[in-house]
């Protein structure tokens, strides 16, 4: 069930806010989901950060939100190690972050997932889903 609610949205998503956060970023950590303590990947360097900046484009404006947990998380880190923002790639096509209210639609979700694929995120998520499926099947075997 897709539980959605409209936000008052006093702080709507903007590309300028996202670009400012990305401009301050010197290192990126990727986790497979919100609240996941396991670090999946860590990237730094001009080329890696430029690749990420190139794919993170949103549709601006008032945003809706849903109650789903979300997907992979991209943590943006400053040179001093503090977290600038956590970007949750939500329902494979939206970006959820504390930088604004609501879930901003990604302009090109496929580009973000190609970036994830280069890191092996999609393969690991599929592997985990298969393991979960096997566990559920085992529960119902005769």
Short mmCIF file of N, CA and C in Angstrom, two decimals:
data_model
loop_
_atom_site.label_atom_id
_atom_site.label_comp_id
_atom_site.label_asym_id
_atom_site.label_seq_id
_atom_site.Cartn_x
_atom_site.Cartn_y
_atom_site.Cartn_z
N UNK A 1 0.84 -1.18 0.00
CA UNK A 1 0.00 0.00 0.00
C UNK A 1 0.89 1.24 0.00
N UNK A 2 0.62 2.16 -0.86
CA UNK A 2 1.41 3.37 -0.98
C UNK A 2 0.73 4.48 -0.18
N UNK A 3 1.17 4.64 1.07
CA UNK A 3 0.60 5.65 1.95
C UNK A 3 1.29 6.98 1.64
N UNK A 4 0.56 7.91 1.08
CA UNK A 4 1.12 9.21 0.74
C UNK A 4 0.41 10.31 1.51
N UNK A 5 1.13 11.36 1.73
CA UNK A 5 0.51 12.53 2.32
C UNK A 5 1.17 13.76 1.74
N UNK A 6 0.41 14.82 1.61
CA UNK A 6 0.93 16.05 1.08
C UNK A 6 1.53 16.87 2.21
N UNK A 7 2.68 17.41 1.96
CA UNK A 7 3.34 18.24 2.97
C UNK A 7 2.94 19.69 2.80
N UNK A 8 3.01 20.41 3.88
CA UNK A 8 2.85 21.86 3.81
C UNK A 8 3.96 22.42 2.93
N UNK A 9 5.12 21.80 2.99
CA UNK A 9 6.28 22.08 2.13
C UNK A 9 6.77 23.54 2.19
N UNK A 10 7.05 24.04 3.40
CA UNK A 10 7.60 25.39 3.47
C UNK A 10 9.01 25.47 2.90
N UNK A 11 9.68 24.32 2.81
CA UNK A 11 11.06 24.26 2.33
C UNK A 11 11.13 23.28 1.16
N UNK A 12 10.64 23.67 -0.03
CA UNK A 12 10.58 22.73 -1.15
C UNK A 12 11.97 22.38 -1.70
N UNK A 13 12.08 21.22 -2.34
CA UNK A 13 13.36 20.81 -2.93
C UNK A 13 13.81 21.78 -4.03
N UNK A 14 15.11 22.10 -4.02
CA UNK A 14 15.68 22.91 -5.10
C UNK A 14 17.03 22.33 -5.50
N UNK A 15 17.35 22.46 -6.76
CA UNK A 15 18.64 22.00 -7.26
C UNK A 15 19.77 22.81 -6.65
N UNK A 16 19.52 24.09 -6.39
CA UNK A 16 20.56 24.96 -5.80
C UNK A 16 20.99 24.45 -4.43
N UNK A 17 20.04 24.02 -3.61
CA UNK A 17 20.38 23.49 -2.29
C UNK A 17 21.19 22.21 -2.42
N UNK A 18 20.76 21.32 -3.33
CA UNK A 18 21.49 20.08 -3.55
C UNK A 18 22.89 20.36 -4.08
N UNK A 19 23.00 21.27 -5.05
CA UNK A 19 24.30 21.61 -5.62
C UNK A 19 25.24 22.21 -4.59
N UNK A 20 24.71 23.02 -3.67
CA UNK A 20 25.54 23.61 -2.61
C UNK A 20 26.10 22.50 -1.71
N UNK A 21 25.25 21.54 -1.35
CA UNK A 21 25.72 20.42 -0.52
C UNK A 21 26.76 19.60 -1.27
N UNK A 22 26.52 19.33 -2.54
CA UNK A 22 27.48 18.56 -3.34
C UNK A 22 28.79 19.33 -3.52
N UNK A 23 28.70 20.64 -3.63
CA UNK A 23 29.90 21.47 -3.79
C UNK A 23 30.81 21.45 -2.58
N UNK A 24 30.23 21.22 -1.41
CA UNK A 24 30.98 21.16 -0.17
C UNK A 24 31.52 19.75 0.11
N UNK A 25 31.06 18.78 -0.66
CA UNK A 25 31.38 17.37 -0.43
C UNK A 25 32.79 17.00 -0.92
N UNK A 26 33.53 16.32 -0.04
CA UNK A 26 34.86 15.83 -0.42
C UNK A 26 34.95 14.30 -0.37
N UNK A 27 33.95 13.69 0.26
CA UNK A 27 33.92 12.22 0.38
C UNK A 27 32.47 11.77 0.44
N UNK A 28 32.22 10.57 -0.08
CA UNK A 28 30.87 10.01 -0.12
C UNK A 28 30.91 8.60 0.47
N UNK A 29 29.93 8.30 1.30
CA UNK A 29 29.74 6.94 1.79
C UNK A 29 28.39 6.45 1.29
N UNK A 30 28.33 5.18 0.92
CA UNK A 30 27.08 4.58 0.44
C UNK A 30 26.69 3.44 1.39
N UNK A 31 25.45 3.47 1.81
CA UNK A 31 24.85 2.40 2.62
C UNK A 31 23.66 1.86 1.85
N UNK A 32 23.31 0.61 2.10
CA UNK A 32 22.24 -0.02 1.31
C UNK A 32 20.84 0.38 1.75
N UNK A 33 20.73 1.04 2.88
CA UNK A 33 19.43 1.51 3.33
C UNK A 33 19.56 2.43 4.51
N UNK A 34 18.49 3.17 4.82
CA UNK A 34 18.53 4.06 5.99
C UNK A 34 18.68 3.24 7.26
N UNK A 35 19.51 3.71 8.16
CA UNK A 35 19.74 3.01 9.41
C UNK A 35 20.67 1.82 9.29
N UNK A 36 21.19 1.56 8.09
CA UNK A 36 22.12 0.45 7.87
C UNK A 36 23.50 0.86 8.37
N UNK A 37 23.99 0.16 9.38
CA UNK A 37 25.30 0.49 9.94
C UNK A 37 26.45 0.04 9.05
N UNK A 38 26.17 -0.92 8.19
CA UNK A 38 27.23 -1.46 7.32
C UNK A 38 27.54 -0.50 6.18
N UNK A 39 28.81 -0.12 6.09
CA UNK A 39 29.26 0.74 5.01
C UNK A 39 29.45 -0.11 3.76
N UNK A 40 28.79 0.24 2.67
CA UNK A 40 28.89 -0.54 1.43
C UNK A 40 30.05 -0.04 0.56
N UNK A 41 30.19 1.28 0.46
CA UNK A 41 31.26 1.85 -0.37
C UNK A 41 31.63 3.22 0.17
N UNK A 42 32.86 3.60 -0.08
CA UNK A 42 33.32 4.94 0.28
C UNK A 42 34.13 5.47 -0.89
N UNK A 43 33.82 6.68 -1.31
CA UNK A 43 34.46 7.26 -2.48
C UNK A 43 34.98 8.66 -2.16
N UNK A 44 36.11 8.98 -2.74
CA UNK A 44 36.60 10.35 -2.70
C UNK A 44 37.42 10.56 -3.96
N UNK A 45 37.71 11.76 -4.24
CA UNK A 45 38.45 12.08 -5.46
C UNK A 45 37.57 12.82 -6.44
N UNK A 46 38.21 13.67 -7.18
CA UNK A 46 37.49 14.56 -8.10
C UNK A 46 36.64 13.81 -9.12
N UNK A 47 37.18 12.75 -9.70
CA UNK A 47 36.43 12.03 -10.75
C UNK A 47 35.18 11.36 -10.19
N UNK A 48 35.31 10.70 -9.04
CA UNK A 48 34.16 10.02 -8.44
C UNK A 48 33.08 11.01 -8.04
N UNK A 49 33.49 12.13 -7.45
CA UNK A 49 32.52 13.14 -7.03
C UNK A 49 31.86 13.82 -8.24
N UNK A 50 32.62 14.03 -9.30
CA UNK A 50 32.05 14.61 -10.52
C UNK A 50 31.01 13.67 -11.13
N UNK A 51 31.28 12.36 -11.11
CA UNK A 51 30.31 11.39 -11.62
C UNK A 51 29.01 11.45 -10.84
N UNK A 52 29.11 11.57 -9.53
CA UNK A 52 27.90 11.67 -8.70
C UNK A 52 27.15 12.96 -8.98
N UNK A 53 27.86 14.07 -9.01
CA UNK A 53 27.21 15.37 -9.29
C UNK A 53 26.48 15.34 -10.63
N UNK A 54 27.04 14.66 -11.59
CA UNK A 54 26.46 14.61 -12.93
C UNK A 54 25.11 13.91 -12.96
N UNK A 55 24.88 12.97 -12.05
CA UNK A 55 23.62 12.20 -12.09
C UNK A 55 22.57 12.71 -11.10
N UNK A 56 22.97 13.54 -10.14
CA UNK A 56 22.01 14.00 -9.13
C UNK A 56 21.34 15.30 -9.54
N UNK A 57 20.26 15.15 -10.26
CA UNK A 57 19.46 16.28 -10.70
C UNK A 57 18.01 15.99 -10.31
N UNK A 58 17.34 16.99 -9.73
CA UNK A 58 15.97 16.79 -9.26
C UNK A 58 14.99 17.69 -9.99
N UNK A 59 13.72 17.34 -9.85
CA UNK A 59 12.64 18.19 -10.30
C UNK A 59 12.26 19.06 -9.11
N UNK A 60 12.34 20.36 -9.26
CA UNK A 60 12.08 21.28 -8.15
C UNK A 60 10.60 21.49 -7.91
N UNK A 61 10.29 21.95 -6.70
CA UNK A 61 8.93 22.34 -6.38
C UNK A 61 8.40 21.62 -5.17
N UNK A 62 7.17 21.98 -4.75
CA UNK A 62 6.56 21.31 -3.61
C UNK A 62 6.56 19.80 -3.83
N UNK A 63 6.84 19.05 -2.78
CA UNK A 63 7.03 17.61 -2.93
C UNK A 63 6.09 16.83 -2.04
N UNK A 64 5.75 15.66 -2.50
CA UNK A 64 4.98 14.70 -1.71
C UNK A 64 5.97 13.83 -0.95
N UNK A 65 5.45 13.12 0.02
CA UNK A 65 6.28 12.17 0.75
C UNK A 65 5.43 10.94 1.02
N UNK A 66 6.08 9.84 1.29
CA UNK A 66 5.36 8.63 1.65
C UNK A 66 5.96 8.05 2.92
N UNK A 67 5.38 6.99 3.40
CA UNK A 67 5.81 6.42 4.67
C UNK A 67 6.76 5.24 4.50
N UNK A 68 7.18 4.96 3.28
CA UNK A 68 8.11 3.85 3.03
C UNK A 68 9.48 4.18 3.62
N UNK A 69 10.22 3.13 3.93
CA UNK A 69 11.54 3.27 4.57
C UNK A 69 12.58 3.89 3.64
N UNK A 70 12.57 3.51 2.39
CA UNK A 70 13.52 4.07 1.45
C UNK A 70 14.54 3.06 0.97
N UNK A 71 15.49 3.55 0.18
CA UNK A 71 16.48 2.68 -0.44
C UNK A 71 17.89 3.07 -0.08
N UNK A 72 18.81 2.88 -1.01
CA UNK A 72 20.22 3.18 -0.73
C UNK A 72 20.41 4.64 -0.29
N UNK A 73 21.40 4.83 0.57
CA UNK A 73 21.68 6.15 1.11
C UNK A 73 23.08 6.59 0.69
N UNK A 74 23.16 7.82 0.20
CA UNK A 74 24.43 8.44 -0.17
C UNK A 74 24.71 9.50 0.88
N UNK A 75 25.76 9.30 1.67
CA UNK A 75 26.12 10.28 2.70
C UNK A 75 27.17 11.22 2.12
N UNK A 76 26.90 12.51 2.20
CA UNK A 76 27.83 13.53 1.73
C UNK A 76 28.63 14.03 2.92
N UNK A 77 29.96 13.98 2.81
CA UNK A 77 30.84 14.37 3.91
C UNK A 77 31.75 15.53 3.51
N UNK A 78 31.96 16.43 4.46
CA UNK A 78 32.85 17.57 4.26
C UNK A 78 34.29 17.15 4.55
N UNK A 79 35.23 18.02 4.22
CA UNK A 79 36.66 17.74 4.43
C UNK A 79 36.97 17.48 5.90
N UNK A 80 36.23 18.12 6.81
CA UNK A 80 36.47 17.92 8.24
C UNK A 80 35.78 16.67 8.79
N UNK A 81 35.13 15.88 7.92
CA UNK A 81 34.51 14.63 8.31
C UNK A 81 33.05 14.73 8.73
N UNK A 82 32.53 15.96 8.87
CA UNK A 82 31.12 16.07 9.28
C UNK A 82 30.20 15.72 8.12
N UNK A 83 29.05 15.18 8.47
CA UNK A 83 28.06 14.83 7.44
C UNK A 83 27.30 16.09 7.03
N UNK A 84 27.31 16.36 5.74
CA UNK A 84 26.58 17.50 5.18
C UNK A 84 25.12 17.11 5.00
N UNK A 85 24.90 15.93 4.46
CA UNK A 85 23.53 15.44 4.21
C UNK A 85 23.56 13.95 3.96
N UNK A 86 22.42 13.32 4.17
CA UNK A 86 22.21 11.93 3.78
C UNK A 86 21.11 11.96 2.73
N UNK A 87 21.42 11.41 1.57
CA UNK A 87 20.48 11.39 0.45
C UNK A 87 19.93 9.97 0.28
N UNK A 88 18.67 9.79 0.58
CA UNK A 88 18.03 8.48 0.49
C UNK A 88 17.37 8.39 -0.88
N UNK A 89 17.84 7.49 -1.72
CA UNK A 89 17.23 7.28 -3.03
C UNK A 89 16.02 6.40 -2.80
N UNK A 90 14.90 7.05 -2.73
CA UNK A 90 13.66 6.50 -2.23
C UNK A 90 12.80 5.99 -3.39
N UNK A 91 12.24 4.82 -3.23
CA UNK A 91 11.39 4.14 -4.24
C UNK A 91 11.98 4.21 -5.65
N UNK A 92 13.29 4.17 -5.70
CA UNK A 92 14.08 4.12 -6.94
C UNK A 92 13.97 5.34 -7.84
N UNK A 93 13.17 6.34 -7.44
CA UNK A 93 12.98 7.47 -8.35
C UNK A 93 12.87 8.83 -7.66
N UNK A 94 13.06 8.85 -6.33
CA UNK A 94 12.96 10.12 -5.59
C UNK A 94 14.13 10.26 -4.64
N UNK A 95 14.37 11.49 -4.24
CA UNK A 95 15.47 11.78 -3.32
C UNK A 95 14.89 12.38 -2.04
N UNK A 96 15.13 11.70 -0.93
CA UNK A 96 14.67 12.15 0.39
C UNK A 96 15.90 12.60 1.17
N UNK A 97 15.82 13.78 1.77
CA UNK A 97 16.91 14.32 2.55
C UNK A 97 16.38 15.37 3.52
N UNK A 98 17.15 15.63 4.57
CA UNK A 98 16.78 16.69 5.51
C UNK A 98 17.08 18.08 4.95
N UNK A 99 17.64 18.16 3.76
CA UNK A 99 17.92 19.46 3.15
C UNK A 99 16.64 20.20 2.76
N UNK A 100 15.53 19.46 2.61
CA UNK A 100 14.25 20.05 2.23
C UNK A 100 13.11 19.19 2.72
N UNK A 101 11.89 19.66 2.50
CA UNK A 101 10.69 18.91 2.86
C UNK A 101 10.24 18.06 1.68
N UNK A 102 9.83 16.84 1.95
CA UNK A 102 9.28 15.97 0.92
C UNK A 102 10.34 15.17 0.17
N UNK A 103 9.86 14.38 -0.77
CA UNK A 103 10.72 13.53 -1.61
C UNK A 103 10.76 14.13 -3.01
N UNK A 104 11.93 14.63 -3.40
CA UNK A 104 12.08 15.28 -4.71
C UNK A 104 12.23 14.23 -5.81
N UNK A 105 11.43 14.32 -6.87
CA UNK A 105 11.62 13.40 -8.00
C UNK A 105 12.99 13.60 -8.64
N UNK A 106 13.66 12.49 -8.93
CA UNK A 106 14.92 12.55 -9.65
C UNK A 106 14.62 12.84 -11.12
N UNK A 107 15.39 13.71 -11.71
CA UNK A 107 15.18 14.04 -13.13
C UNK A 107 15.48 12.83 -14.02
N UNK A 108 16.51 12.05 -13.67
CA UNK A 108 16.88 10.86 -14.44
C UNK A 108 17.25 9.73 -13.48
N UNK A 109 16.22 9.04 -12.94
CA UNK A 109 16.50 7.97 -11.98
C UNK A 109 17.42 6.88 -12.53
N UNK A 110 17.30 6.58 -13.83
CA UNK A 110 18.14 5.54 -14.42
C UNK A 110 19.62 5.90 -14.33
N UNK A 111 19.94 7.18 -14.46
CA UNK A 111 21.34 7.61 -14.35
C UNK A 111 21.88 7.37 -12.95
N UNK A 112 21.05 7.64 -11.94
CA UNK A 112 21.47 7.39 -10.55
C UNK A 112 21.70 5.90 -10.35
N UNK A 113 20.82 5.06 -10.89
CA UNK A 113 20.98 3.62 -10.72
C UNK A 113 22.16 3.06 -11.52
N UNK A 114 22.50 3.69 -12.63
CA UNK A 114 23.72 3.27 -13.34
C UNK A 114 24.94 3.59 -12.47
N UNK A 115 24.91 4.73 -11.78
CA UNK A 115 26.00 5.07 -10.85
C UNK A 115 26.08 4.04 -9.74
N UNK A 116 24.93 3.67 -9.15
CA UNK A 116 24.89 2.62 -8.13
C UNK A 116 25.41 1.29 -8.69
N UNK A 117 25.02 0.96 -9.91
CA UNK A 117 25.43 -0.32 -10.53
C UNK A 117 26.94 -0.42 -10.64
N UNK A 118 27.61 0.69 -10.93
CA UNK A 118 29.08 0.67 -11.02
C UNK A 118 29.70 0.32 -9.67
N UNK A 119 28.99 0.61 -8.60
CA UNK A 119 29.48 0.28 -7.25
C UNK A 119 29.07 -1.13 -6.82
N UNK A 120 28.14 -1.75 -7.55
CA UNK A 120 27.66 -3.07 -7.17
C UNK A 120 26.44 -3.05 -6.26
N UNK A 121 25.83 -1.91 -6.07
CA UNK A 121 24.68 -1.78 -5.17
C UNK A 121 23.50 -2.63 -5.63
N UNK A 122 23.14 -2.54 -6.89
CA UNK A 122 21.97 -3.29 -7.39
C UNK A 122 22.17 -4.80 -7.23
N UNK A 123 23.38 -5.26 -7.53
CA UNK A 123 23.66 -6.70 -7.40
C UNK A 123 23.54 -7.15 -5.95
N UNK A 124 24.04 -6.35 -5.03
CA UNK A 124 23.96 -6.71 -3.60
C UNK A 124 22.51 -6.67 -3.11
N UNK A 125 21.75 -5.68 -3.54
CA UNK A 125 20.34 -5.63 -3.15
C UNK A 125 19.59 -6.84 -3.69
N UNK A 126 19.88 -7.24 -4.93
CA UNK A 126 19.23 -8.43 -5.52
C UNK A 126 19.64 -9.70 -4.76
N UNK A 127 20.91 -9.79 -4.38
CA UNK A 127 21.38 -10.95 -3.62
C UNK A 127 20.66 -11.03 -2.28
N UNK A 128 20.54 -9.91 -1.60
CA UNK A 128 19.86 -9.90 -0.30
C UNK A 128 18.38 -10.25 -0.44
N UNK A 129 17.75 -9.78 -1.50
CA UNK A 129 16.34 -10.09 -1.74
C UNK A 129 16.17 -11.59 -2.00
N UNK A 130 17.11 -12.18 -2.76
CA UNK A 130 17.05 -13.62 -3.03
C UNK A 130 17.21 -14.43 -1.75
N UNK A 131 18.12 -14.04 -0.90
CA UNK A 131 18.33 -14.72 0.38
C UNK A 131 17.06 -14.62 1.23
N UNK A 132 16.48 -13.44 1.28
CA UNK A 132 15.24 -13.26 2.03
C UNK A 132 14.13 -14.14 1.46
N UNK A 133 14.04 -14.21 0.14
CA UNK A 133 13.04 -15.07 -0.50
C UNK A 133 13.24 -16.54 -0.14
N UNK A 134 14.48 -16.98 -0.11
CA UNK A 134 14.77 -18.37 0.28
C UNK A 134 14.38 -18.63 1.73
N UNK A 135 14.62 -17.66 2.58
CA UNK A 135 14.25 -17.81 3.99
C UNK A 135 12.74 -17.91 4.16
N UNK A 136 12.02 -17.09 3.41
CA UNK A 136 10.55 -17.13 3.49
C UNK A 136 10.03 -18.46 2.95
N UNK A 137 10.59 -18.93 1.84
CA UNK A 137 10.20 -20.24 1.28
C UNK A 137 10.43 -21.35 2.30
N UNK A 138 11.59 -21.30 2.97
CA UNK A 138 11.92 -22.33 3.94
C UNK A 138 10.91 -22.36 5.09
N UNK A 139 10.36 -21.24 5.42
CA UNK A 139 9.34 -21.19 6.49
C UNK A 139 8.08 -21.95 6.13
N UNK A 140 7.78 -22.01 4.84
CA UNK A 140 6.52 -22.61 4.40
C UNK A 140 6.68 -23.97 3.74
N UNK A 141 7.88 -24.57 3.83
CA UNK A 141 8.09 -25.90 3.27
C UNK A 141 7.35 -26.93 4.12
N UNK A 142 6.90 -27.97 3.46
CA UNK A 142 6.21 -29.05 4.20
C UNK A 142 7.19 -29.95 4.88
#
